[in-house]
mmCIF file of C-alpha atoms in Angstrom:
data_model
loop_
_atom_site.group_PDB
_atom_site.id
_atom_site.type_symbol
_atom_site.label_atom_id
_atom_site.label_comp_id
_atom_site.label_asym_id
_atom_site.label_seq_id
_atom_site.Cartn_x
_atom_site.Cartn_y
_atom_site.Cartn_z
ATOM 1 C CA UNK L 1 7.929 -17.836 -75.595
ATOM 2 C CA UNK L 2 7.554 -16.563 -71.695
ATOM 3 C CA UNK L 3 10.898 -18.065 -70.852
ATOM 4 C CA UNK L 4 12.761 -16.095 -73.397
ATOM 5 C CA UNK L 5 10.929 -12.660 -72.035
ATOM 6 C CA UNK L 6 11.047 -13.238 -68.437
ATOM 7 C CA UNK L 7 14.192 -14.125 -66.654
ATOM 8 C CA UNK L 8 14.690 -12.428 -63.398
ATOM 9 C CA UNK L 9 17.842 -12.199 -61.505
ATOM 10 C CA UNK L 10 17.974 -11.163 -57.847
ATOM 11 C CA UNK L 11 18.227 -7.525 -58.933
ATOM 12 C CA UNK L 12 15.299 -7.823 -61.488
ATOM 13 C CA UNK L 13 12.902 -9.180 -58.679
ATOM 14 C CA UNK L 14 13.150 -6.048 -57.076
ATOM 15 C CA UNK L 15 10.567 -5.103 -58.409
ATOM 16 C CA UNK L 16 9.430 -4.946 -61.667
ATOM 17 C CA UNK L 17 5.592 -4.793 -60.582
ATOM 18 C CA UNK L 18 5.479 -1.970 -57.861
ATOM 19 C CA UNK L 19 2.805 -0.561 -59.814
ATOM 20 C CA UNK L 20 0.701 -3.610 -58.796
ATOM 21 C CA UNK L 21 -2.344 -2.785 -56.720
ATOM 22 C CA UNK L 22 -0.939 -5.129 -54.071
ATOM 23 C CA UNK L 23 -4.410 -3.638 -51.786
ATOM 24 C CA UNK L 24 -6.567 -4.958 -54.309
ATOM 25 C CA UNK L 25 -5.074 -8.445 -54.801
ATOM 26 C CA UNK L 26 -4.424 -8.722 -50.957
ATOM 27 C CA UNK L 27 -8.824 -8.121 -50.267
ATOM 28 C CA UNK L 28 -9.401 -10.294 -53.351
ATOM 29 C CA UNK L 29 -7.154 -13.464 -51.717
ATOM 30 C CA UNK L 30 -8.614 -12.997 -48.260
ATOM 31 C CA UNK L 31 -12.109 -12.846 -49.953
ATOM 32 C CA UNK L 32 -11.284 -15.786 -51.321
ATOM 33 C CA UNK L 33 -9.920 -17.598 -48.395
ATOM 34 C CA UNK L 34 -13.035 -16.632 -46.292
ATOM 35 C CA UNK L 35 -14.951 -18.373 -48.834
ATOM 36 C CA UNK L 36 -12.801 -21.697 -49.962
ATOM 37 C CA UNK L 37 -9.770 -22.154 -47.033
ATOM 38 C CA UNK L 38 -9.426 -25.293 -45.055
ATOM 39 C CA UNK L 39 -11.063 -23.132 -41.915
ATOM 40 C CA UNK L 40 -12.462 -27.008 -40.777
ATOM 41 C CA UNK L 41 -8.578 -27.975 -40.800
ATOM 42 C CA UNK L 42 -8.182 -28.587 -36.640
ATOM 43 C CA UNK L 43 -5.055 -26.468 -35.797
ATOM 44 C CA UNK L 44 -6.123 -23.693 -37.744
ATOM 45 C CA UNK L 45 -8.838 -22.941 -35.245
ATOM 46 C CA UNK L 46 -6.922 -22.835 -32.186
ATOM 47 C CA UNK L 47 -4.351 -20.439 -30.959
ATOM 48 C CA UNK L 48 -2.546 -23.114 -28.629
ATOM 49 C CA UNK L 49 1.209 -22.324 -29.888
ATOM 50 C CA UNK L 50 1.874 -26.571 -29.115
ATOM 51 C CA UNK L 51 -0.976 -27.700 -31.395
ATOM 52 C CA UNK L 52 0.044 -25.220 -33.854
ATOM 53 C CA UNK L 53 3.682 -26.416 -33.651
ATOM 54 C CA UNK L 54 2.725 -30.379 -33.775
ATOM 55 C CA UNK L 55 0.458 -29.766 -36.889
ATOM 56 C CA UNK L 56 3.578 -28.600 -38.686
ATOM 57 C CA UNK L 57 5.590 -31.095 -37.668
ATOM 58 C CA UNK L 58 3.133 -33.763 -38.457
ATOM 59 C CA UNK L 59 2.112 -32.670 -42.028
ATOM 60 C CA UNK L 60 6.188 -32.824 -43.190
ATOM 61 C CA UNK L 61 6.422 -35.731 -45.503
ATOM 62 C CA UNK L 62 2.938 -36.258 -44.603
ATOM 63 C CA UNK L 63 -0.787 -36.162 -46.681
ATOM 64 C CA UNK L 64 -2.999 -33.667 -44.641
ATOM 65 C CA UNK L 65 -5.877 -36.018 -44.237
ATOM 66 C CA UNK L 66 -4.136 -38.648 -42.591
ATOM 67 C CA UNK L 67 -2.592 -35.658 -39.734
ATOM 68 C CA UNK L 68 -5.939 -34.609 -39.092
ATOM 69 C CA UNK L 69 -8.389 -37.903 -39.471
ATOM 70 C CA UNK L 70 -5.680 -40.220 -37.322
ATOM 71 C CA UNK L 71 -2.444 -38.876 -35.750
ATOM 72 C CA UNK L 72 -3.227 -35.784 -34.958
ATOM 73 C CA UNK L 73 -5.803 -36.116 -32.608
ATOM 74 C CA UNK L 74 -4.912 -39.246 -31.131
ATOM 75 C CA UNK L 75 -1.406 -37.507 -30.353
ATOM 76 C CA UNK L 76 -2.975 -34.353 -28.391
ATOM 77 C CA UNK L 77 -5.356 -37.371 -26.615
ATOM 78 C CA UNK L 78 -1.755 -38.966 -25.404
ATOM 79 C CA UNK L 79 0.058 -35.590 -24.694
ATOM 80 C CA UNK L 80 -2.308 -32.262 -24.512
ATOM 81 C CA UNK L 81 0.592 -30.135 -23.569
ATOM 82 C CA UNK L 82 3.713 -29.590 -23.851
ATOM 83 C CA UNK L 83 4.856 -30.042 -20.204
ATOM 84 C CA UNK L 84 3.206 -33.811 -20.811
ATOM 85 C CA UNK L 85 4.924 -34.118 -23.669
ATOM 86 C CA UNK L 86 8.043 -33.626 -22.266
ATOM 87 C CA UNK L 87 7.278 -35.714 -19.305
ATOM 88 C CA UNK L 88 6.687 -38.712 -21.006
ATOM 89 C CA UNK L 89 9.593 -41.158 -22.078
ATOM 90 C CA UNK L 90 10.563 -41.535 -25.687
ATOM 91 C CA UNK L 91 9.285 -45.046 -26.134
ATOM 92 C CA UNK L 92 5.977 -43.676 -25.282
ATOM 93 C CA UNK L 93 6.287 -40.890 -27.957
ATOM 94 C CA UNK L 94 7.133 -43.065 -30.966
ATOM 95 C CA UNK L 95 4.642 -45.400 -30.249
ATOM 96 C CA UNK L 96 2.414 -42.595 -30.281
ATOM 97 C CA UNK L 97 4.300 -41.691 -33.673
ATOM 98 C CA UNK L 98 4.097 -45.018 -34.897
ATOM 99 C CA UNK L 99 2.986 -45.647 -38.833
ATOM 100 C CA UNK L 100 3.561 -41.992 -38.874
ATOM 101 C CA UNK L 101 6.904 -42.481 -40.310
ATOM 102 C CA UNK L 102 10.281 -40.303 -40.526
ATOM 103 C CA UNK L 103 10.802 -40.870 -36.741
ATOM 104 C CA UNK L 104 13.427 -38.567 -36.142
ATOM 105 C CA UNK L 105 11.053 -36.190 -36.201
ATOM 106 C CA UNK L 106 9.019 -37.532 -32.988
ATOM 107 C CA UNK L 107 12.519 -37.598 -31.400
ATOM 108 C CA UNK L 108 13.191 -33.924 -31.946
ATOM 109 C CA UNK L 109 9.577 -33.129 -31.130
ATOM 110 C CA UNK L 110 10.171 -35.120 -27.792
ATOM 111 C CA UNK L 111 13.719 -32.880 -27.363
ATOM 112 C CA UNK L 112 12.382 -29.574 -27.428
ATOM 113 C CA UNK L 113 9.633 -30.635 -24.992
ATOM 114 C CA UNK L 114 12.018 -31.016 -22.477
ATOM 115 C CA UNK L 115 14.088 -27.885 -23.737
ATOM 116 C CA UNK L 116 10.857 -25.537 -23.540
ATOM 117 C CA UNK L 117 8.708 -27.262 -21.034
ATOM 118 C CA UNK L 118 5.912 -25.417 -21.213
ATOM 119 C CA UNK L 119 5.876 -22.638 -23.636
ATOM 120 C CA UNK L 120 7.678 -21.975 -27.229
ATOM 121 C CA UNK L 121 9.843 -19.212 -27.784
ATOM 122 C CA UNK L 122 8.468 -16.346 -29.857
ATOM 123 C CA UNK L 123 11.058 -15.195 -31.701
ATOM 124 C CA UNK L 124 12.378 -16.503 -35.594
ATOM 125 C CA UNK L 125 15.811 -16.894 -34.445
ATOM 126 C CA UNK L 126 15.287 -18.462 -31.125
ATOM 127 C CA UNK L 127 13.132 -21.185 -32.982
ATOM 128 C CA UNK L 128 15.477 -22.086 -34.918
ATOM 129 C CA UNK L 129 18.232 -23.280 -32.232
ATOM 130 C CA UNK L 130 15.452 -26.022 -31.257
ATOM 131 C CA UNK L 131 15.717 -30.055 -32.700
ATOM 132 C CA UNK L 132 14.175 -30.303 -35.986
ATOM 133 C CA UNK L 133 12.863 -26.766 -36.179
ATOM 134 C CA UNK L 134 13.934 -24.971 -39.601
ATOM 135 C CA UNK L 135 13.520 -21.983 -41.575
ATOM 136 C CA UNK L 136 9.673 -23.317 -42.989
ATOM 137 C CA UNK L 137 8.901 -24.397 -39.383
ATOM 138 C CA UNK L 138 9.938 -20.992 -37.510
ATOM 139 C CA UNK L 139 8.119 -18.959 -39.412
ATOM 140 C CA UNK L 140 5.081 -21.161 -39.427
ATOM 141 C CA UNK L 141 4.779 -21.188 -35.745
ATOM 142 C CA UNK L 142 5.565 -17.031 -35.594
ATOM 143 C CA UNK L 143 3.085 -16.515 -38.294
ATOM 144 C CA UNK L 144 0.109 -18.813 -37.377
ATOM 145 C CA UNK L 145 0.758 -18.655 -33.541
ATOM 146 C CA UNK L 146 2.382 -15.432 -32.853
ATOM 147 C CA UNK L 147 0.503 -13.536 -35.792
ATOM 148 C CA UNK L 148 3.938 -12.243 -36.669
ATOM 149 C CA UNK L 149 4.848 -10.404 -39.848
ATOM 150 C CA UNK L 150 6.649 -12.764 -41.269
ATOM 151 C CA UNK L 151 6.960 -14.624 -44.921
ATOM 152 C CA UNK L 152 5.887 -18.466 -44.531
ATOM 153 C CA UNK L 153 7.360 -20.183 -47.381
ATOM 154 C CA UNK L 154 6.155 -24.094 -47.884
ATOM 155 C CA UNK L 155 6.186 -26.073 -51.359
ATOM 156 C CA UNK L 156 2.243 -24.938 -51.771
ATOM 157 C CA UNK L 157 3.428 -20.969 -51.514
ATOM 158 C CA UNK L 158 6.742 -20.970 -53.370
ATOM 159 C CA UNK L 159 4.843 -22.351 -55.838
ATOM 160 C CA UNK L 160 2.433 -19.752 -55.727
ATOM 161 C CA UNK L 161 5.027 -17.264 -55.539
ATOM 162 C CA UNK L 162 7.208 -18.489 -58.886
ATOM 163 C CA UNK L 163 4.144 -18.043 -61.098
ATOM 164 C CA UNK L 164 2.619 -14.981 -59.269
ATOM 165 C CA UNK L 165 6.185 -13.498 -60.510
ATOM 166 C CA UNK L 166 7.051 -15.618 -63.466
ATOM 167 C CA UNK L 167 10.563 -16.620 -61.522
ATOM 168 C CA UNK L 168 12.487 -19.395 -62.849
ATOM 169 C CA UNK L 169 14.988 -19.264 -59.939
ATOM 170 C CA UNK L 170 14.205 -21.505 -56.870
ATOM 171 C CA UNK L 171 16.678 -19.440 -54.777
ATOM 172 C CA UNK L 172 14.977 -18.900 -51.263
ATOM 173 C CA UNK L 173 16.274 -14.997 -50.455
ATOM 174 C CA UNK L 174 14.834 -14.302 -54.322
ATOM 175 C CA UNK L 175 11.190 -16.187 -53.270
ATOM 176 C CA UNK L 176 11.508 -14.621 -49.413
ATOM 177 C CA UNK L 177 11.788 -11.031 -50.608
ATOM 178 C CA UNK L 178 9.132 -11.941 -53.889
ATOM 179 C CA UNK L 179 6.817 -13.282 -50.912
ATOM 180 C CA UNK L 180 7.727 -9.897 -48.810
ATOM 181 C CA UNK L 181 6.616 -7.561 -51.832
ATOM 182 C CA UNK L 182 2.684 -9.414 -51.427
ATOM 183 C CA UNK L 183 2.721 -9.888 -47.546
ATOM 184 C CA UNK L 184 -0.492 -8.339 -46.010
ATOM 185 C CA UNK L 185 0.890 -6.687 -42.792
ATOM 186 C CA UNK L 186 -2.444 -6.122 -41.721
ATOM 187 C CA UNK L 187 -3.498 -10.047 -41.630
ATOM 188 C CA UNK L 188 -0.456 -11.895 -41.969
ATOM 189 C CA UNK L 189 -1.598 -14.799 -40.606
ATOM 190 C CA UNK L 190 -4.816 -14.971 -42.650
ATOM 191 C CA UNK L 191 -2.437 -13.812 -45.732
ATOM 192 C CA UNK L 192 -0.238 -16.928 -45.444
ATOM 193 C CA UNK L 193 -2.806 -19.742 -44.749
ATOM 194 C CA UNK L 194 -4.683 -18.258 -47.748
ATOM 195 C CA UNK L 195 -1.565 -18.647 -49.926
ATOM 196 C CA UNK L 196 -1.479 -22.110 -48.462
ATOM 197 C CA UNK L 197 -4.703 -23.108 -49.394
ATOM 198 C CA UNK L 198 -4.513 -21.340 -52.880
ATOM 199 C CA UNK L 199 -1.407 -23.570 -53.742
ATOM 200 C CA UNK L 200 -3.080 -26.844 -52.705
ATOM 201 C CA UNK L 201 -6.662 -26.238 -54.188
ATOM 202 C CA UNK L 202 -5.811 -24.030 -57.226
ATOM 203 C CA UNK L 203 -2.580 -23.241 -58.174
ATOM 204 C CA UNK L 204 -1.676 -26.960 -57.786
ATOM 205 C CA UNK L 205 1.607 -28.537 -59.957
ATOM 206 C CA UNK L 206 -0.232 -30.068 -62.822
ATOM 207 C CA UNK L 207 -3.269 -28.069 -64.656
ATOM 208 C CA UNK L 208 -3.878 -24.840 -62.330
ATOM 209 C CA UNK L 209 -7.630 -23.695 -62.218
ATOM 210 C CA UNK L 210 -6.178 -20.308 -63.263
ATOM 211 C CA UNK L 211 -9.729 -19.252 -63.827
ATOM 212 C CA UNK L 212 -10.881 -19.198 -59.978
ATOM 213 C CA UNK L 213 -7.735 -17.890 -58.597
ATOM 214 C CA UNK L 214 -8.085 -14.606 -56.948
ATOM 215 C CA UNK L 215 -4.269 -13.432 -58.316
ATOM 216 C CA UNK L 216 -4.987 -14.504 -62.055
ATOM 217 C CA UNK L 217 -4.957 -10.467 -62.936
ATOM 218 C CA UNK L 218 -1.777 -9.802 -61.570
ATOM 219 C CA UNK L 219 -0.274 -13.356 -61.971
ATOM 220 C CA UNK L 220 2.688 -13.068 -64.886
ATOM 221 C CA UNK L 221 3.038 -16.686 -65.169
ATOM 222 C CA UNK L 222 -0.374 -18.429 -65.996
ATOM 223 C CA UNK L 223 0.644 -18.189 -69.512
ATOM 224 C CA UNK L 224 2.778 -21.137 -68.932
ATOM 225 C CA UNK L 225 2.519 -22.195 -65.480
ATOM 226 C CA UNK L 226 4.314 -25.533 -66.012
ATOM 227 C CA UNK L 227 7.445 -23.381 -66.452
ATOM 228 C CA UNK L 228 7.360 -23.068 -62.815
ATOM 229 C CA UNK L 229 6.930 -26.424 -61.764
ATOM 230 C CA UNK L 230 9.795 -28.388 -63.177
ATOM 231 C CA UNK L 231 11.770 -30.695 -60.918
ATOM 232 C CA UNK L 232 14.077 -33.415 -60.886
ATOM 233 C CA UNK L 233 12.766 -36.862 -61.025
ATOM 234 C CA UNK L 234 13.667 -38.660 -57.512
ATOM 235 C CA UNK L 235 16.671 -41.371 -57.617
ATOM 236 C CA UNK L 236 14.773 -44.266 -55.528
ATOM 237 C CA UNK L 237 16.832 -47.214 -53.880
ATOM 238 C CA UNK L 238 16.008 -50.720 -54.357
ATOM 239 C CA UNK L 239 16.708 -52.818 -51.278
ATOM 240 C CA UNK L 240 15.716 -56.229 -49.672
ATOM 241 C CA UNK L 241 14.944 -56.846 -45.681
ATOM 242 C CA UNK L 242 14.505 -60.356 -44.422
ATOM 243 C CA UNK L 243 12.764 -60.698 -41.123
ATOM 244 C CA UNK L 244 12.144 -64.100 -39.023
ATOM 245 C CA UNK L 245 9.208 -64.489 -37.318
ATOM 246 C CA UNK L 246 8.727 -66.056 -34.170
ATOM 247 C CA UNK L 247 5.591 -66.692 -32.098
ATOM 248 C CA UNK L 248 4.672 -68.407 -28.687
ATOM 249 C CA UNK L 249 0.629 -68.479 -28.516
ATOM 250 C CA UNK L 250 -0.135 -65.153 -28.185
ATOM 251 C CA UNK L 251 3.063 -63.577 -27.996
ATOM 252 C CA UNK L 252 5.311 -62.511 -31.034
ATOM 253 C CA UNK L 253 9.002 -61.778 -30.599
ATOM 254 C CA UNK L 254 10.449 -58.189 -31.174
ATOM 255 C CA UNK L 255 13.881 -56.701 -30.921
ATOM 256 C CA UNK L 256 14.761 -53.128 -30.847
ATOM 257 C CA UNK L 257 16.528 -51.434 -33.718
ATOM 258 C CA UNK L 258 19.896 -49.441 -33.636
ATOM 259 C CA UNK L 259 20.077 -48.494 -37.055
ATOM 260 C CA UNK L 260 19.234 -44.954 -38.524
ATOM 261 C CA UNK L 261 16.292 -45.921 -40.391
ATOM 262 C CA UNK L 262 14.079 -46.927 -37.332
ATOM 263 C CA UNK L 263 16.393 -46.239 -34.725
ATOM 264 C CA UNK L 264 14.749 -46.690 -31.207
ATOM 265 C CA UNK L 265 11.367 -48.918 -32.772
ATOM 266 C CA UNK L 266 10.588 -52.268 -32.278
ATOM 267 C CA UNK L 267 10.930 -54.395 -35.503
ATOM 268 C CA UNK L 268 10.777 -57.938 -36.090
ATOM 269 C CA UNK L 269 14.743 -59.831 -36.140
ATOM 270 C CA UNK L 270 16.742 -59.514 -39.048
ATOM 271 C CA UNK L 271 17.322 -63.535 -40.213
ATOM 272 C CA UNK L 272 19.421 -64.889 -43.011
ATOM 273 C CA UNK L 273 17.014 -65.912 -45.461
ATOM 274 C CA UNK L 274 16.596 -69.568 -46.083
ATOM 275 C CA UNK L 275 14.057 -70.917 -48.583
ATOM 276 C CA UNK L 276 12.671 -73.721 -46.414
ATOM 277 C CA UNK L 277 11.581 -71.393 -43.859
ATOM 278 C CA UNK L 278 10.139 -68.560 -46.266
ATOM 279 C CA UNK L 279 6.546 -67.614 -45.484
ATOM 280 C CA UNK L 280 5.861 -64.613 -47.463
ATOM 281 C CA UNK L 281 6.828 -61.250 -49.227
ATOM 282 C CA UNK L 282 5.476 -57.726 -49.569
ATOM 283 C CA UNK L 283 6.636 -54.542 -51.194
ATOM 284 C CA UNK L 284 6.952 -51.155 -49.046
ATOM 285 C CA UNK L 285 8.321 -47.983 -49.907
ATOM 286 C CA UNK L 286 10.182 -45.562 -47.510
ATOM 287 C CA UNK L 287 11.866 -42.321 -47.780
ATOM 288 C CA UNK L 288 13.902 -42.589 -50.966
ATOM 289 C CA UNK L 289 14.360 -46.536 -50.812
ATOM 290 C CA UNK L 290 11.331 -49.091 -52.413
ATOM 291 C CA UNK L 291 12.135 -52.232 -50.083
ATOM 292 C CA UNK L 292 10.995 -56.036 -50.511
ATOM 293 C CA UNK L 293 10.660 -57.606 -47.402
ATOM 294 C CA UNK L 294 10.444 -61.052 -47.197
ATOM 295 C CA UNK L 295 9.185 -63.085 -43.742
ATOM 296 C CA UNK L 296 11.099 -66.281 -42.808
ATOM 297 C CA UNK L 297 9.427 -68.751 -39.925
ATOM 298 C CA UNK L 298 12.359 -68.742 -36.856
ATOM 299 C CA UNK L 299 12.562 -71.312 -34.881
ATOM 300 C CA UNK L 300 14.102 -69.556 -31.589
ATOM 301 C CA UNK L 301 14.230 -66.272 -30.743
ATOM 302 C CA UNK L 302 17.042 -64.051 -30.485
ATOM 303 C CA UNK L 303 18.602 -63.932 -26.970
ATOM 304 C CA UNK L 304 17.804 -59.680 -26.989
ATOM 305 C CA UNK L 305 14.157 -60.275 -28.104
ATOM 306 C CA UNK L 306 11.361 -59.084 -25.933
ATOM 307 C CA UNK L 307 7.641 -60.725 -26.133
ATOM 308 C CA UNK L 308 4.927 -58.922 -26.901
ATOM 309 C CA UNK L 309 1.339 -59.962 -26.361
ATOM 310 C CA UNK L 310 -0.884 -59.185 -29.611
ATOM 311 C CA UNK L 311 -3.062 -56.920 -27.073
ATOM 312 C CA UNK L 312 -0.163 -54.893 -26.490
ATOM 313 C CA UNK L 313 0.744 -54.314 -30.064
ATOM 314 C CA UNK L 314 -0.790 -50.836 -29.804
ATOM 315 C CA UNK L 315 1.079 -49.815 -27.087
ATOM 316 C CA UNK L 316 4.306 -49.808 -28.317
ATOM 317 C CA UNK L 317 6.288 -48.072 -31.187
ATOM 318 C CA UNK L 318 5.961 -49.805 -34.290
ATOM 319 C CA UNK L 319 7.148 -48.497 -38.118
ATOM 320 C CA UNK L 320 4.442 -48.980 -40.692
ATOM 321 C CA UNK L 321 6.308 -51.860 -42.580
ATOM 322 C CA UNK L 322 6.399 -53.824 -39.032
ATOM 323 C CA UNK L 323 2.663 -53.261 -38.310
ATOM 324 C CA UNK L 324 2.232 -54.068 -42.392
ATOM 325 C CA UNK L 325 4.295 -57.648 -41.546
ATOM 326 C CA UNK L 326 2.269 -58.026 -38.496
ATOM 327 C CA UNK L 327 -0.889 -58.283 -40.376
ATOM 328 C CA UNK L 328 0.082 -60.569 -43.001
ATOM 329 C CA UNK L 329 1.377 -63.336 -40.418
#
């Protein structure tokens, strides 16, 4: 079996394949990209650092087609810059945000707006003092906007990476200096985005086309790839919300949230439930928790509540499972 032949340590990594014609399987993944990357993928034909920057934010936690058919574009619409970006008040950028989920990361988008105004900085280490910007999203933006020489190393490429070298460890300095060994200094930019797009359309978790990958030579892993892919089943939360509803005509009562989870949104009031007053239920699943929230009819308002017109709806920052309640009443 593989696994009993290959089990590198930090030492071992370095580097049992130097032999490797790393020139060869450098032109043969760039060939490849040329021919099969995402080149229609919006911020990947653009050297605007900000638009570069949001992307990345954006597609954390987040399907790629739903970043680049909805929020993406109607984001940049809102706020083209940075300098309007920071400009505009926070209510304004979650609302832009909203459905997007994982809010906190609109907030810290919003916070180093105002720290940079106009212009990122352009160095690893500098990136990294800004709100929500970590190790993945520094060298992302020095990479892809800066054309740095620098390792980017997302789910997609660490996966990439563990087969490429038959590495059972997940320890990032081992899969940094791995990704090192490969990096094209020459097109780093190119290099990356091609490992990118190699991860999602080939090497993906569950039956690699091994066939059509450019690195199936060299790759000491394809043997087995599943070795390489082994993770720990997520721990999910149950929990139940109960909401009261109250409308006026055209106007539906809202209160705004102080609690982590959609701290800063507008949300419908939390009620005690009562049977009598129950007018429906609907599953939703956020984060690590898979909620049941169930809608109760209230008969007055909470003092705090502001009314919003269903015109206005649009306008204002709204979490998916709000927008989802919305609908069904």
């Amino acid at each position: 079996m593989l696994l009993n032949k290959i089990r590198y340590n930090s030492i071992a990594v370095r580097w049992q394949y130097d032999n490797l014609n790393w020139n060869i399987m450098q032109k043969n993944l760039l060939k490849w990209y040329h021919v099969y990357g995402r080149h229609e993928l919006p911020w990947r034909n653009t050297e605007d650092v900000y638009k570069i920057y949001l992307s990345e934010i954006m597609l954390q936690q987040t399907q790629v087609n739903r970043v680049r058919d909805e929020y993406y574009p109607q984001f940049l619409k809102k706020f083209p810059t940075l300098k309007k970006l920071a400009d505009a008040k926070e209510e304004e950028v979650l609302a832009a945000w909203s459905g997007l989920g994982y809010y906190s990361r609109a907030r810290n988008l919003h916070k180093t707006a105002k720290l940079c105004q106009k212009q990122l900085p352009q160095n690893y280490k500098e990136l990294l003092k800004l709100p929500g910007i970590g190790s993945y999203t520094a060298s992302a933006i020095c990479s892809f906007a800066y054309h740095q020489n620098i390792v980017v190393l997302d789910t997609n490429i660490k996966r990439v990476i563990k087969r490429f070298y038959a590495l059972l460890d997940d320890n990032e300095k081992i899969l940094n200096n791995a990704a090192s060994k490969i990096l094209n200094e020459k097109e780093p930019r190119a290099h990356n985005l091609a490992l990118m797009d190699l991860g999602s359309l080939l090497c993906t978790p569950k039956n690699p086309n091994c066939k059509e990958c450019p690195l199936s030579m060299q790759c000491q892993g394809k043997e087995e790839p599943e070795l390489y892919t082994q993770t720990k089943k997520t721990q999910y939360e149950t929990m139940d919300l109960f909401f009261g509803v109250c409308i006026q005509t055209d106007k539906i009562a809202l209160v705004k949230t102080q609690g982590s989870m959609y701290k800063g949104m507008l949300a419908l009031p939390t009620v005690n439930p009562l049977e009598e007053n129950f007018i429906t239920s609907f599953k939703h699943a956020y984060t690590k928790y898979r909620l049941t929230v169930k809608l109760y009819h209230l008969e007055e308002a909470p003092k705090e509540a502001l009314w919003v017109h269903q015109d206005d709806l649009h306008t204002i920052p709204l979490s998916s499972l709000v927008k989802k309640a919305i609908a069904m009443i």
